[in-house]
Amino acid sequence: MSIKKRLTILFTPILTGLILTALIACGDKPGTTEKTAAGETAAGQRDTPVLPEVKTVPMTEEVTWLTNDAEPLFSSPEAVKGGTFREALLSFPLTFRTVGPDSNSSFRSAILGNQLSLIGIHPNTEQIIPELATHWAYGKDKKTMYFKLNPAARWSDGVPVTAADFAYSLDFMRSKYIVAPWYNDYYTQEIERVDIFDDHTLAVVSTKAQPDLHLRLGISPTPRHFYGQLDDEFVQKYNWKIVPNTGPYQISDFQKGKFVKFKRKKEWWGQDLRYFKHRFNVDRVTYTVVRDMNVLWEYFKKSRIDVFPLTQPKWWHVKADTPVINKGYVHKIWFFNNTQQSAMGLWLNQDREIFKDPNVRYAFAHAMNVEAVIQKILRGDYFRLENGWTGYGEYSNNDIRARRFDIGKVGEYMSSSGWQRGQDGIWVKDGVRFSVEVSYSQDEHTPRLVMLKEEAIKAGIELRLQRLDPAAHYKKIIEKKHDVAWSGWSTSLRPQYWEHFHSANAHKPQTNNITNTDDAVLDGLIEQYRDSLDEDERKALSRQIQARVHEIGCFVPTFMVPYVREAFWRWWRLPTPAGTKHSQSLFAPFDSTTGGLFWLDDGLKAETENAMKAGQSFEPVTIVDETFK
């Protein structure tokens, strides 16, 4: 997930794990292959939607147009086009929609990674750079941004991108038919309107003046010629439609439960732009569903998959001691980034009776021996996450420290709320044992949770571990049917609070407030943060919000991993340095900000395959890149 996709208003945080892309499963009609061109129905018949009327207004304000072609390049001029890159999905997505029910999954990043915005953010300097817009300007009211579109910009079905597509985004995201409260709210509360001056000139107007205006208003278009007028059939109608996009790749084929294939556009309109040159190099990207990491490892060693994540210590230190790596056919890389950290941890559902008492929540946190897991299970490679908003500069409250394992404090909190130790050592009150279910989705995380369980027993708390398929795990959590969720959230350039902790998103399914936090003080702080016009005030409010969340105790932070570790077959090449400051994978095939930097070297592939057949070896290679450490 790139920095740009994490900050545009087309983004809401995604439930994810710490490794791989834990993509959401679907068992709908496995074995049925569907090839659906963008803009066509599954039956191959093109819809002819009714298009809303386009209204233009005169541009009355004189502005100073800006652009940016001076930022350093981060791709390699040595890159060449061609080849197929093969990745894996742990499970199949529930939908190809990027809004509405069941859409908030990791696979959405692959789709949104091929949808450009008006502007992007340079992944190293964090300065504005062009995407669909070539120029931009700021209005005197400090709540308006003007944009000039690139006349060459095209949807994947060849239709020109126009200012009307951005105005349509506003109508689309406000529509009740998409069943997406977060988008409905954001596009109503944060964006006032989109003004169209002509086909290639527009303005996006915020509801209020605010700092970081470009982070709010650099929106993405929505293909009005594809959707037309929405109705109450939207959710089902567009579950598996291939929507036209503006980026370098498009879904070309899929088989539910089995695979999704992307194909690079032969004549992509943006391929020669400064910040896109020498990128998005492979012709095809194939995602194959492999539901088990150990099976996936065998696929990788047989070169049926091109890259494997080695972030977890077991894989880096133990599993990687294997012939394909020791003989130099596969390289390892440890790349340090410098980006915002995922809010990885244990999320307590406060709608469960047991977690309505803050003392019980505090006791739960003090019963989690995270440090023991880091040292004994994770070999000291991971770092303790102190707060869910680490790495956000002055927006982070660095005075907060996560509650440490402390059996004495557990006893104090539980006793003060009238709990007593039962005969088996577990805390009991009114016949209720302190026994809660912890839901998670990755088998690789089982040893961590087993140790937490064993340590929690010493403190009188029983954890019942429930490993679910990623689809079932996601469904259970987003429907708020969990006791405790073991999960992480993706990040944004600035902290986001409303969707996770405002009471407007509590006590109902399909929102990101998975702790069902409903706190009047926190609501007030979040609303002030959203409405603030002063950057220093927003930073102070951000720190206060984090302190209040810590006081509520609904989230137990666990680990952070400020680096990427991957294994890759030696015929794949990377630029120097191997990634950017915000790279969370060196082999992300999409994403306009950090993706598509790698390429296939046919000569190295032939050399490697010949050496393998002949039983010859190369020197083992482990790359450690500390450019951004």
XYZ file of C-alpha atoms in Angstrom, residues 236-566:
331
model
C -24.925 -7.233 -6.421
C -24.683 -5.870 -9.940
C -21.057 -4.781 -9.583
C -19.699 -7.592 -7.402
C -17.629 -9.029 -10.246
C -17.674 -6.304 -12.894
C -14.281 -5.165 -14.174
C -14.462 -1.403 -13.840
C -12.430 0.785 -16.234
C -9.368 2.316 -14.605
C -6.643 4.833 -15.443
C -3.514 2.935 -14.386
C -1.115 0.616 -16.201
C -2.875 -2.740 -15.631
C -6.368 -4.174 -15.788
C -7.880 -7.488 -14.688
C -7.924 -9.688 -17.767
C -9.199 -13.006 -16.402
C -10.291 -14.632 -13.148
C -11.657 -17.878 -11.820
C -13.450 -17.556 -8.512
C -11.589 -19.286 -5.750
C -8.619 -19.984 -8.024
C -6.832 -17.004 -9.594
C -6.940 -13.402 -10.793
C -4.858 -12.245 -13.756
C -3.842 -8.705 -14.675
C -2.464 -7.577 -18.025
C -0.393 -4.489 -18.785
C -1.998 -2.127 -21.279
C -0.087 -2.113 -24.557
C -0.498 1.599 -25.122
C -0.932 2.998 -21.649
C -1.281 6.763 -21.883
C 1.014 7.430 -18.867
C 3.928 5.167 -19.685
C 6.316 7.970 -20.691
C 5.507 10.440 -17.902
C 8.497 11.411 -15.729
C 7.520 9.564 -12.560
C 6.119 6.517 -14.374
C 9.027 5.825 -16.772
C 10.929 2.559 -16.284
C 8.155 1.245 -14.041
C 5.292 -1.270 -14.320
C 7.557 -3.433 -16.404
C 6.049 -6.916 -16.427
C 3.461 -7.737 -19.084
C 1.270 -9.854 -16.823
C 0.650 -10.370 -13.108
C -0.997 -13.588 -11.943
C -2.380 -14.080 -8.434
C -2.957 -17.744 -7.587
C -4.911 -18.785 -4.505
C -2.689 -20.832 -2.184
C -4.397 -21.112 1.176
C -1.475 -22.339 3.270
C 1.896 -20.638 3.806
C 3.786 -23.916 3.926
C 2.306 -24.987 0.614
C 3.116 -21.564 -0.769
C 6.742 -22.009 0.331
C 6.928 -25.229 -1.675
C 5.433 -23.404 -4.670
C 8.097 -20.741 -4.301
C 10.994 -23.196 -4.071
C 9.774 -24.765 -7.320
C 9.669 -21.268 -8.912
C 5.914 -21.409 -9.379
C 5.751 -18.202 -7.318
C 8.375 -15.478 -7.811
C 8.629 -13.816 -4.390
C 8.133 -14.959 -0.812
C 7.906 -12.774 2.339
C 10.556 -13.536 4.958
C 9.545 -10.908 7.494
C 8.786 -13.496 10.129
C 11.914 -14.705 11.946
C 11.120 -18.384 11.408
C 11.238 -17.889 7.671
C 14.298 -15.611 7.620
C 16.448 -17.571 10.075
C 15.266 -21.172 9.693
C 13.173 -21.867 6.605
C 15.522 -19.843 4.402
C 18.265 -22.390 5.103
C 17.280 -24.308 1.982
C 19.114 -25.395 -1.208
C 17.604 -22.854 -3.615
C 18.907 -20.052 -1.385
C 22.167 -21.703 -0.322
C 23.010 -22.405 -3.964
C 22.343 -18.801 -4.953
C 19.321 -19.405 -7.161
C 17.213 -17.286 -4.830
C 18.352 -14.032 -3.211
C 17.335 -12.624 0.171
C 16.901 -8.926 0.902
C 16.437 -7.018 4.177
C 15.259 -3.503 3.285
C 14.666 -0.901 5.992
C 11.919 1.625 5.319
C 10.933 4.732 7.267
C 7.180 4.924 7.255
C 4.106 4.937 9.487
C 3.626 1.698 11.401
C 0.588 -0.547 11.208
C -1.662 -0.597 14.271
C -1.061 -4.286 14.925
C -2.492 -5.768 18.061
C -5.506 -7.019 19.997
C -8.795 -5.159 19.496
C -11.348 -5.601 22.294
C -15.041 -5.569 21.450
C -16.611 -3.332 24.109
C -20.097 -4.520 23.187
C -19.135 -7.779 24.900
C -20.296 -7.574 28.510
C -16.906 -8.555 29.896
C -15.117 -5.645 28.206
C -17.526 -2.902 29.264
C -15.506 -2.462 32.470
C -12.281 -0.467 31.844
C -10.560 -2.240 34.742
C -11.072 -5.537 32.939
C -9.661 -4.051 29.733
C -6.593 -2.801 31.612
C -6.153 -6.199 33.262
C -6.344 -7.890 29.871
C -3.574 -5.629 28.539
C -1.323 -6.316 31.540
C -1.842 -10.063 31.036
C -0.372 -9.947 27.514
C 3.344 -10.783 27.675
C 4.250 -9.236 24.343
C 7.919 -8.828 25.289
C 8.266 -12.571 25.841
C 6.812 -13.232 22.397
C 9.252 -10.776 20.796
C 12.283 -12.347 22.459
C 11.369 -16.041 22.398
C 9.209 -16.446 19.306
C 10.333 -13.541 17.122
C 14.071 -13.788 17.940
C 14.207 -10.137 18.943
C 13.715 -9.075 15.305
C 10.468 -7.208 15.956
C 10.013 -4.051 18.019
C 7.333 -3.312 20.626
C 4.594 -1.072 19.296
C 3.861 1.474 22.008
C 0.940 3.191 20.347
C -1.325 2.620 17.355
C 0.010 5.776 15.682
C 3.765 5.366 15.651
C 5.825 7.092 12.970
C 3.569 10.098 12.313
C 6.038 12.747 13.483
C 4.471 15.417 15.675
C 1.060 13.792 15.236
C 2.292 10.855 17.356
C 2.102 10.888 21.147
C 5.481 9.416 21.988
C 4.831 9.698 25.729
C 2.425 6.758 25.579
C 3.837 3.387 26.517
C 1.927 0.179 25.997
C 0.884 -1.584 29.201
C 3.456 -4.239 30.123
C 2.941 -7.752 31.412
C 2.342 -7.405 35.159
C 0.473 -10.084 37.111
C 0.287 -7.811 40.147
C -1.522 -5.079 38.246
C -3.879 -7.637 36.745
C -4.804 -8.646 40.270
C -5.314 -5.052 41.396
C -7.635 -4.196 38.516
C -9.653 -7.407 38.712
C -10.046 -7.297 42.487
C -11.150 -3.664 42.397
C -14.005 -4.705 40.082
C -15.106 -7.566 42.335
C -13.519 -10.498 40.517
C -11.965 -13.456 42.378
C -9.689 -16.287 41.332
C -11.581 -19.510 40.731
C -10.439 -23.007 41.633
C -8.669 -23.331 38.293
C -6.938 -19.962 38.745
C -9.106 -18.070 36.262
C -10.805 -14.888 37.428
C -14.542 -15.325 38.115
C -17.401 -12.937 38.862
C -21.077 -13.823 39.200
C -20.377 -17.212 37.676
C -18.629 -15.728 34.627
C -15.038 -16.792 33.955
C -12.563 -14.402 32.361
C -12.396 -16.510 29.220
C -12.435 -14.764 25.846
C -12.078 -15.844 22.252
C -9.215 -14.402 20.191
C -9.895 -14.588 16.456
C -7.037 -14.589 13.944
C -6.449 -15.682 10.370
C -2.842 -16.759 9.797
C -1.418 -20.059 10.922
C 2.029 -18.449 11.106
C 0.807 -16.337 14.012
C -0.265 -19.357 16.064
C 3.000 -19.670 18.070
C 2.758 -16.014 19.113
C -0.776 -16.424 20.329
C -0.027 -19.726 22.030
C 2.668 -18.010 24.098
C 0.326 -15.127 24.926
C -2.242 -17.706 26.013
C 0.243 -19.563 28.220
C 1.414 -16.351 29.863
C -2.137 -15.021 30.313
C -3.083 -18.185 32.233
C -0.503 -17.176 34.863
C -2.407 -13.909 35.248
C -5.772 -15.686 35.529
C -7.101 -14.994 32.032
C -8.037 -17.687 29.532
C -7.608 -17.037 25.811
C -9.517 -19.345 23.495
C -7.705 -19.173 20.176
C -9.842 -19.310 17.049
C -8.033 -19.490 13.728
C -10.323 -18.730 10.808
C -9.953 -18.572 7.071
C -9.092 -14.965 6.168
C -12.567 -14.489 4.705
C -14.325 -15.762 7.806
C -12.004 -13.771 10.061
C -12.637 -10.556 8.166
C -16.369 -11.188 8.041
C -16.590 -11.913 11.749
C -14.696 -8.773 12.732
C -16.388 -6.365 10.346
C -19.732 -7.721 11.567
C -18.554 -7.071 15.185
C -19.100 -10.685 16.259
C -15.681 -11.132 17.875
C -14.504 -10.933 21.487
C -10.910 -10.020 20.631
C -9.542 -9.477 17.118
C -5.873 -10.123 16.376
C -5.399 -7.788 13.427
C -3.594 -4.778 12.025
C -4.649 -1.726 10.045
C -2.911 -0.158 7.116
C -1.706 3.395 7.526
C -2.191 6.903 6.175
C 0.079 9.920 5.924
C -1.911 11.537 8.729
C -3.695 9.678 11.551
C -7.351 8.839 10.928
C -9.669 8.527 13.906
C -13.315 9.004 12.966
C -13.848 5.682 11.242
C -12.109 3.712 14.012
C -13.247 5.382 17.226
C -16.170 7.758 16.716
C -19.473 6.564 18.183
C -21.157 7.163 14.805
C -19.462 3.939 13.698
C -20.107 1.909 16.869
C -22.707 -0.811 17.502
C -23.309 -1.573 13.832
C -21.658 -3.826 11.245
C -19.557 -2.920 8.216
C -17.662 -0.067 9.881
C -14.056 0.101 11.045
C -14.917 0.829 14.679
C -14.330 -2.826 15.532
C -13.922 -2.035 19.245
C -17.392 -0.407 19.344
C -15.870 2.569 21.131
C -18.599 4.987 22.209
C -17.056 7.767 24.265
C -18.374 11.349 24.363
C -14.994 12.863 25.269
C -13.284 11.038 22.419
C -16.075 12.010 19.999
C -15.516 15.663 20.844
C -11.765 15.450 20.306
C -12.214 13.630 17.003
C -14.700 16.222 15.782
C -12.349 19.051 16.751
C -9.517 17.282 14.941
C -11.599 16.958 11.787
C -12.723 20.589 11.911
C -9.454 22.228 12.917
C -7.946 24.793 10.550
C -4.631 25.011 12.356
C -1.901 22.432 11.837
C -0.372 22.868 15.298
C -3.797 22.466 16.884
C -4.411 19.295 14.869
C -1.118 17.849 16.066
C -2.013 18.617 19.681
C -5.502 17.148 19.249
C -4.024 14.056 17.638
C -1.845 13.463 20.669
C -4.836 14.005 22.995
C -6.929 11.524 21.000
C -4.216 8.908 21.308
C -4.002 9.506 25.042
C -7.774 9.085 25.347
C -7.741 5.835 23.337
C -4.966 4.587 25.623
C -7.077 5.557 28.644
C -10.105 3.708 27.248
C -7.919 0.631 26.808
C -9.724 -0.955 23.868
C -6.527 -1.664 21.893
C -3.437 -3.582 23.001
C -0.481 -2.689 20.725
C 1.887 -5.555 19.985
C 4.652 -5.372 17.358
C 6.053 -3.140 14.659
C 8.331 -4.098 11.784
C 10.146 -1.111 10.211
C 11.524 -3.113 7.328
C 10.795 -5.504 4.473
C 12.379 -8.960 4.166
C 11.784 -10.981 1.024
